[in-house]
Coordinates of C-alpha atoms and ligand atoms in Angstrom, one line a residue:
M1 CA 19.4 31.5 -3.4
A2 CA 18.1 35.0 -4.6
G3 CA 14.5 35.6 -4.1
I4 CA 14.1 32.1 -2.1
P5 CA 13.2 32.4 1.5
E6 CA 15.2 30.3 4.1
S7 CA 12.2 28.7 5.7
M8 CA 8.9 27.0 4.6
V9 CA 6.0 25.3 5.4
A10 CA 6.5 21.5 5.6
I11 CA 4.6 18.4 6.9
D12 CA 7.5 16.5 9.2
P13 CA 6.0 14.7 11.8
D14 CA 8.3 14.0 15.0
G15 CA 7.5 10.2 15.5
K16 CA 4.8 8.0 14.2
G17 CA 0.9 8.2 14.8
G18 CA -2.6 8.4 13.3
P19 CA -3.3 11.7 10.6
E20 CA -3.2 14.2 13.5
I21 CA 0.7 14.1 13.7
L22 CA 0.4 16.1 10.3
L23 CA 0.8 19.6 11.2
P24 CA 2.2 22.1 9.2
V25 CA 5.9 23.0 10.6
R26 CA 8.5 25.4 9.5
R27 CA 11.7 23.8 8.1
A28 CA 14.7 25.1 6.1
V29 CA 14.2 25.1 2.2
P30 CA 16.2 22.4 1.0
V31 CA 19.9 23.4 -1.3
P32 CA 19.7 21.6 -4.7
G33 CA 23.1 19.6 -4.4
P34 CA 24.9 18.3 -8.1
G35 CA 22.5 16.8 -10.7
Q36 CA 19.7 18.4 -8.5
V37 CA 17.0 21.4 -9.0
L38 CA 15.0 23.1 -6.4
I39 CA 11.1 22.8 -7.2
R40 CA 8.5 25.7 -5.9
V41 CA 5.8 23.1 -5.1
A42 CA 2.3 23.8 -6.7
A43 CA 0.8 20.3 -5.6
A44 CA 2.1 16.9 -4.1
G45 CA 0.8 13.8 -4.4
V46 CA -0.5 11.5 -1.5
N47 CA 0.3 7.8 -1.9
R48 CA -0.2 4.7 0.7
P49 CA 3.4 4.5 1.4
D50 CA 2.9 7.9 3.0
V51 CA 0.4 6.7 5.3
A52 CA 3.0 3.7 6.2
Q53 CA 5.7 6.1 6.7
R54 CA 3.5 8.1 9.0
N55 CA 2.6 4.9 10.9
G56 CA 6.0 4.2 11.4
A57 CA 6.0 1.1 9.2
Y58 CA 7.8 2.4 6.0
P59 CA 11.0 4.8 7.4
P60 CA 12.7 7.0 4.7
P61 CA 15.5 5.3 3.2
P62 CA 19.1 6.5 4.5
G63 CA 19.5 10.0 3.0
A64 CA 16.0 10.7 2.3
P65 CA 14.3 13.7 3.8
S66 CA 12.0 12.9 6.7
I67 CA 9.4 15.4 5.2
L68 CA 6.7 13.3 3.8
G69 CA 5.7 12.7 0.1
L70 CA 6.9 11.1 -3.2
E71 CA 5.7 13.4 -5.7
V72 CA 5.5 16.9 -6.7
A73 CA 4.7 19.0 -9.5
G74 CA 5.7 22.8 -9.8
D75 CA 8.4 25.0 -11.3
V76 CA 12.1 25.0 -11.1
V77 CA 13.3 28.0 -9.2
A78 CA 16.7 27.1 -8.4
L79 CA 19.5 24.6 -10.2
G80 CA 22.3 22.8 -8.6
E81 CA 26.0 22.3 -10.2
G82 CA 25.8 20.2 -13.7
T83 CA 22.1 20.8 -14.4
L84 CA 20.7 22.3 -17.8
P85 CA 20.4 26.1 -17.7
E86 CA 17.3 25.9 -19.6
M87 CA 15.4 23.6 -16.9
L88 CA 15.3 27.2 -14.7
G89 CA 11.4 28.5 -14.9
Q90 CA 10.3 25.0 -16.4
A91 CA 7.1 23.4 -15.0
V92 CA 7.7 19.9 -13.9
C93 CA 6.5 17.1 -11.9
A94 CA 9.1 14.7 -10.4
L95 CA 9.5 11.6 -8.4
V96 CA 11.2 12.4 -5.0
A97 CA 12.6 9.8 -2.1
G98 CA 10.7 12.2 0.1
G99 CA 10.5 16.0 0.8
G100 CA 6.7 16.5 -1.1
Y101 CA 4.9 18.0 1.4
A102 CA 6.6 21.3 1.6
E103 CA 6.5 24.2 0.0
Y104 CA 9.8 23.7 -1.5
A105 CA 11.5 20.2 -2.7
V106 CA 14.6 19.3 -4.1
A107 CA 14.3 16.6 -7.0
D108 CA 16.9 15.0 -9.1
A109 CA 16.9 16.8 -12.6
G110 CA 17.1 13.3 -14.4
L111 CA 13.8 12.4 -12.2
C112 CA 11.7 15.5 -13.7
L113 CA 9.5 15.2 -16.5
P114 CA 8.0 18.4 -18.1
V115 CA 4.2 19.3 -17.4
P116 CA 2.5 19.6 -20.6
N117 CA -0.6 22.0 -21.1
T118 CA -2.7 19.0 -21.1
L119 CA -2.5 18.7 -17.5
S120 CA -3.1 20.8 -14.4
M121 CA -0.2 21.0 -11.5
V122 CA -2.7 19.1 -9.8
E123 CA -2.9 16.1 -12.1
A124 CA 1.0 16.5 -12.6
A125 CA 1.4 16.0 -8.9
S126 CA -0.7 12.9 -8.9
I127 CA 1.6 11.1 -11.6
P128 CA 5.1 9.9 -10.7
E129 CA 4.6 7.6 -8.0
T130 CA 2.2 5.5 -9.6
L131 CA 3.4 5.6 -13.2
F132 CA 7.2 5.0 -12.4
T133 CA 5.6 1.9 -10.1
V134 CA 3.0 0.5 -13.0
W135 CA 5.6 1.1 -15.6
S136 CA 8.7 -0.6 -13.7
N137 CA 6.8 -3.4 -12.7
V138 CA 4.1 -4.1 -15.2
F139 CA 6.0 -3.2 -18.3
E140 CA 9.8 -3.7 -17.3
R141 CA 9.9 -6.8 -14.5
A142 CA 6.4 -8.4 -16.2
Y143 CA 6.8 -7.6 -19.6
A144 CA 3.3 -6.5 -20.6
A145 CA 2.7 -6.6 -24.4
E146 CA -0.2 -6.1 -26.7
G147 CA -2.8 -8.3 -26.2
D148 CA -1.9 -9.6 -22.6
R149 CA -4.5 -9.9 -20.0
L150 CA -3.6 -8.0 -16.7
L151 CA -5.5 -8.7 -13.4
V152 CA -5.0 -5.6 -11.0
H153 CA -6.1 -5.9 -7.1
G154 CA -6.8 -2.6 -5.8
G155 CA -8.5 -1.6 -9.0
T156 CA -9.4 1.9 -7.9
S157 CA -6.7 2.7 -6.1
G158 CA -3.8 5.1 -7.2
I159 CA -1.8 2.4 -8.4
G160 CA -5.0 0.6 -9.8
T161 CA -6.1 3.7 -11.9
M162 CA -2.9 4.4 -13.3
A163 CA -2.6 0.4 -14.3
I164 CA -5.9 0.8 -16.1
L165 CA -4.7 3.9 -17.9
L166 CA -1.7 2.5 -19.2
A167 CA -2.9 -0.6 -20.0
R168 CA -5.5 0.7 -22.1
I169 CA -2.6 3.0 -24.1
F170 CA -0.6 -0.3 -24.6
Q171 CA -3.6 -2.5 -25.6
V172 CA -3.3 -4.6 -22.5
E173 CA -6.6 -6.1 -21.3
T174 CA -7.4 -5.4 -17.8
I175 CA -9.1 -7.3 -15.2
V176 CA -9.5 -5.5 -11.6
T177 CA -10.9 -6.4 -8.4
A178 CA -12.3 -3.7 -6.1
G179 CA -14.5 -3.7 -2.7
S180 CA -17.9 -2.2 -4.0
D181 CA -20.0 -2.1 -7.2
E182 CA -19.5 1.6 -7.3
K183 CA -15.5 1.2 -7.7
C184 CA -16.1 -1.6 -10.2
A185 CA -18.0 1.0 -12.6
A186 CA -15.5 3.4 -12.0
A187 CA -12.9 1.1 -13.0
R188 CA -14.9 0.1 -16.1
G189 CA -15.4 3.5 -16.8
L190 CA -11.6 4.2 -16.9
G191 CA -10.9 1.2 -19.5
A192 CA -10.9 -2.2 -17.4
T193 CA -12.6 -4.7 -19.6
H194 CA -13.9 -6.5 -16.4
A195 CA -14.2 -5.6 -12.7
I196 CA -15.0 -8.0 -9.8
N197 CA -16.5 -7.0 -6.6
Y198 CA -14.4 -9.5 -4.5
R199 CA -16.9 -8.8 -1.8
T200 CA -19.4 -10.8 -3.5
Q201 CA -17.9 -12.7 -6.4
D202 CA -15.1 -15.2 -6.1
F203 CA -12.5 -13.3 -8.4
V204 CA -10.5 -16.8 -9.2
A205 CA -13.7 -18.0 -10.2
E206 CA -14.6 -14.7 -12.1
V207 CA -11.0 -14.6 -14.0
A208 CA -11.5 -18.2 -15.1
R209 CA -14.8 -17.5 -16.4
I210 CA -14.0 -14.1 -18.2
T211 CA -10.5 -15.8 -19.9
D212 CA -12.4 -19.4 -20.6
G213 CA -10.3 -21.0 -18.5
R214 CA -6.9 -19.6 -19.9
G215 CA -6.1 -17.0 -16.9
V216 CA -4.1 -13.7 -17.2
D217 CA -0.7 -13.2 -18.1
I218 CA 0.2 -10.9 -15.2
V219 CA -0.9 -10.4 -11.7
L220 CA -0.4 -6.9 -9.9
D221 CA -0.9 -7.4 -6.3
M222 CA -0.9 -5.2 -3.8
V223 CA -2.6 -7.8 -1.1
G224 CA -0.3 -10.6 -0.7
G225 CA -1.2 -13.0 2.3
D226 CA -3.9 -15.3 1.3
Y227 CA -4.4 -13.9 -2.2
L228 CA -1.0 -15.3 -3.0
P229 CA -2.0 -19.0 -4.0
R230 CA -5.2 -17.3 -5.2
N231 CA -3.4 -15.4 -7.7
L232 CA -1.3 -18.3 -9.0
D233 CA -4.5 -19.9 -9.5
C234 CA -5.7 -16.8 -11.9
L235 CA -2.3 -17.0 -14.1
A236 CA -2.2 -18.4 -17.4
E237 CA 0.8 -20.9 -18.6
D238 CA 3.9 -18.7 -18.4
G239 CA 2.2 -16.0 -16.2
R240 CA 4.1 -13.5 -14.4
H241 CA 3.1 -12.5 -10.8
V242 CA 4.4 -9.0 -9.4
S243 CA 4.2 -8.2 -5.7
I244 CA 4.2 -4.3 -4.9
A245 CA 2.6 -4.6 -1.3
V246 CA 1.5 -6.8 1.2
L247 CA -1.8 -4.9 2.6
G248 CA -3.5 -8.3 3.6
G249 CA -0.5 -10.1 4.8
A250 CA 3.3 -10.4 4.3
K251 CA 3.4 -14.3 4.4
A252 CA 1.5 -16.8 1.9
E253 CA 1.7 -20.4 1.4
I254 CA 2.1 -21.5 -2.2
P255 CA 2.0 -24.8 -4.2
I256 CA 5.4 -25.0 -5.6
W257 CA 4.2 -27.4 -8.1
K258 CA 2.0 -24.9 -9.5
I259 CA 4.9 -22.6 -10.8
M260 CA 6.6 -25.6 -12.1
Q261 CA 3.5 -26.9 -13.7
K262 CA 2.6 -23.6 -15.5
R263 CA 5.8 -22.3 -15.9
L264 CA 5.2 -19.0 -13.7
T265 CA 7.5 -16.2 -12.4
L266 CA 7.4 -14.6 -9.2
T267 CA 8.8 -11.1 -8.9
G268 CA 8.3 -7.8 -7.0
S269 CA 9.9 -4.7 -6.0
T270 CA 10.0 -1.4 -4.1
L271 CA 10.7 1.7 -6.0
R272 CA 11.8 4.4 -3.2
P273 CA 14.9 2.7 -1.9
R274 CA 16.1 2.2 -5.4
G275 CA 18.8 4.4 -6.7
I276 CA 19.1 7.4 -9.0
A277 CA 20.6 5.6 -11.8
F278 CA 17.5 2.8 -11.9
K279 CA 15.0 5.6 -11.2
A280 CA 16.5 7.8 -13.9
A281 CA 16.4 4.9 -16.7
V282 CA 12.9 4.5 -15.9
A283 CA 12.2 8.0 -16.4
D284 CA 14.1 8.0 -19.6
E285 CA 12.0 5.3 -20.6
I286 CA 8.7 7.0 -19.6
A287 CA 9.8 10.3 -21.6
S288 CA 10.2 8.4 -24.6
V289 CA 7.3 6.0 -24.6
V290 CA 4.7 7.3 -22.3
W291 CA 5.0 11.0 -22.4
P292 CA 4.2 11.7 -25.8
H293 CA 0.6 10.0 -24.8
V294 CA 0.5 12.4 -21.4
E295 CA 1.3 15.2 -24.2
E296 CA -1.5 14.2 -26.0
G297 CA -3.8 14.3 -23.2
R298 CA -4.5 10.4 -23.5
L299 CA -3.4 9.6 -20.2
K300 CA -5.3 11.6 -17.4
P301 CA -4.8 10.5 -14.0
V302 CA -8.1 10.1 -11.8
I303 CA -8.4 12.6 -9.0
D304 CA -10.4 11.8 -6.1
A305 CA -9.9 14.7 -3.6
T306 CA -7.7 18.0 -3.0
F307 CA -6.8 19.3 0.1
P308 CA -4.7 22.5 1.2
L309 CA -1.1 21.3 2.3
A310 CA -2.0 22.4 6.1
Q311 CA -5.0 19.7 6.1
A312 CA -2.5 17.0 5.2
A313 CA -4.1 15.2 8.3
D314 CA -7.8 15.4 6.2
A315 CA -5.6 14.1 3.1
H316 CA -4.6 11.0 5.2
R317 CA -8.1 10.1 6.5
R318 CA -9.5 10.6 2.9
M319 CA -6.8 7.8 2.0
D320 CA -8.2 5.5 4.8
E321 CA -12.1 6.3 3.5
D322 CA -13.2 4.4 0.3
H323 CA -11.5 6.6 -2.5
I324 CA -11.2 6.2 -6.3
G325 CA -8.1 7.5 -7.8
K326 CA -5.4 10.1 -6.3
I327 CA -5.5 12.5 -3.4
V328 CA -3.5 15.1 -3.9
L329 CA -2.4 18.5 -1.8
I330 CA -2.5 21.9 -3.0
V331 CA 0.4 24.1 -2.0
G332 CA 1.4 27.7 -2.1
D333 CA -1.0 30.6 -2.0
D334 CA -4.3 28.4 -2.3
G335 CA -3.1 25.8 0.5
G336 CA 0.2 26.5 2.2
Ligands
LIG401 N1 6.2 -1.4 -4.5 C1 6.3 0.0 -4.8 O1 7.5 0.3 -5.4 C2 5.2 0.8 -4.4 C3 5.1 1.6 -5.0 C4 3.8 2.9 -4.7 C5 2.7 2.1 -4.1 N2 3.0 0.7 -3.6 C6 2.1 0.3 -2.8 O2 0.8 0.1 -3.7 C7 -0.5 0.3 -2.9 C8 -1.4 1.0 -3.4 O3 -1.0 2.2 -3.2 P1 -1.7 3.6 -3.7 O4 -1.3 5.0 -3.3 O5 -2.4 3.6 -4.9 O6 -3.1 3.5 -2.3 P2 -4.5 3.7 -2.2 O7 -5.2 4.6 -3.5 O8 -4.9 3.9 -0.8 O9 -5.3 2.1 -2.4 C9 -5.2 0.9 -1.5 C10 -6.3 0.0 -2.3 O10 -6.1 -1.1 -1.8 C11 -7.0 -1.9 -1.6 N3 -7.0 -2.7 -0.4 C12 -7.2 -4.2 -0.6 N4 -6.9 -4.7 0.4 C13 -6.5 -3.4 1.5 C14 -6.4 -3.5 2.6 N5 -6.4 -4.8 3.5 N6 -6.1 -2.6 3.3 C15 -6.2 -1.3 2.9 N7 -6.2 -1.2 1.5 C16 -6.6 -2.3 0.8 C17 -8.4 -0.8 -1.3 O11 -8.9 -1.3 -2.5 P3 -10.5 -2.0 -1.8 O12 -11.0 -1.3 -0.8 O13 -11.3 -2.2 -3.1 O14 -10.1 -3.6 -1.9 C18 -7.7 0.3 -2.2 O15 -8.3 0.9 -3.3 C19 0.0 0.3 -1.8 O16 0.0 -1.1 -0.6 C20 1.3 0.9 -1.6 O17 1.9 0.6 -0.4 C21 4.1 0.0 -3.9

């Protein structure tokens, strides 16, 4: 590929461990296959699944690069077979199944979205993983619609902040939980109608009080464990419960009669192992339904901190501290 080096800096740890294993190493620049493009990465988002991968708890799915990173933004610098010539030179952000913490990353053309001038590259890089996850779970699996009430745990996480921003655009009322008053204030500032500090308040009682006993239509849950029966108590009749992680425990005991009595739906998903066809269908829907709002500046992701690529270890240390919104790696001249 003309003008493109053969090797690059990447974060590709050998084995599992703490943040200290995230050292910059040299790897071959990937070659885009059919339907793929090569992106010169300007910024790469950091997500909790990256932390789980680093810990050895979430290995990359078969065929995915071992280099960390599920989302990037940058310029398209080479095209694989069957891609549109006009993509060359385009600024895009993309969902990738791995390989984001690097100077170059390969992405499926169908999973790229153009970066509008309302977003910086850092902001664009922080969007795909949380947007695809929240859209496919809250709006597709749980059928969120105008007027619905949504309870989101981890309200100031990358996922939680995206859920608040999207819900606001589509007139879904959001109640969130978070672990401090500062986080609750931040969540309300983003558009959450109510924020519950779960360390000082019982979220089940609070949800009942806020909704006059009716409950919420949807719970987006990343905690699992003993939250599950409590989440069911928060749901209104015909409510939908979506599990996306089990930060608080992978097993739960629930009263089955409550599912029957309130006609509840329990669902969930993991994005990374899903096939390209599914992800491309989500990307198409996002492009037509959500991206116009991004282009108009109505969806600005919340950036907690940025770090140079070479300091990916510090970025992961920050993930384990109280953060609000997204942590992003800056790649290239400033960071690589
Ligand atoms: N299923 C999928 O497809 C998918 C895709 C992307 C992400 N996820 C999952 O979604 C979750 C959020 O991801 P993210 O990147 O937004 O993470 P993040 O920014 O690091 O946020 C994690 C949040 O979880 C809350 N939390 C509650 N219980 C926790 C516990 N026991 N340990 C650590 N944090 C806890 C924390 O808030 P408080 O301190 O306020 O409680 C924190 O805000 C992660 O579990 C991730 O694996 C799932």
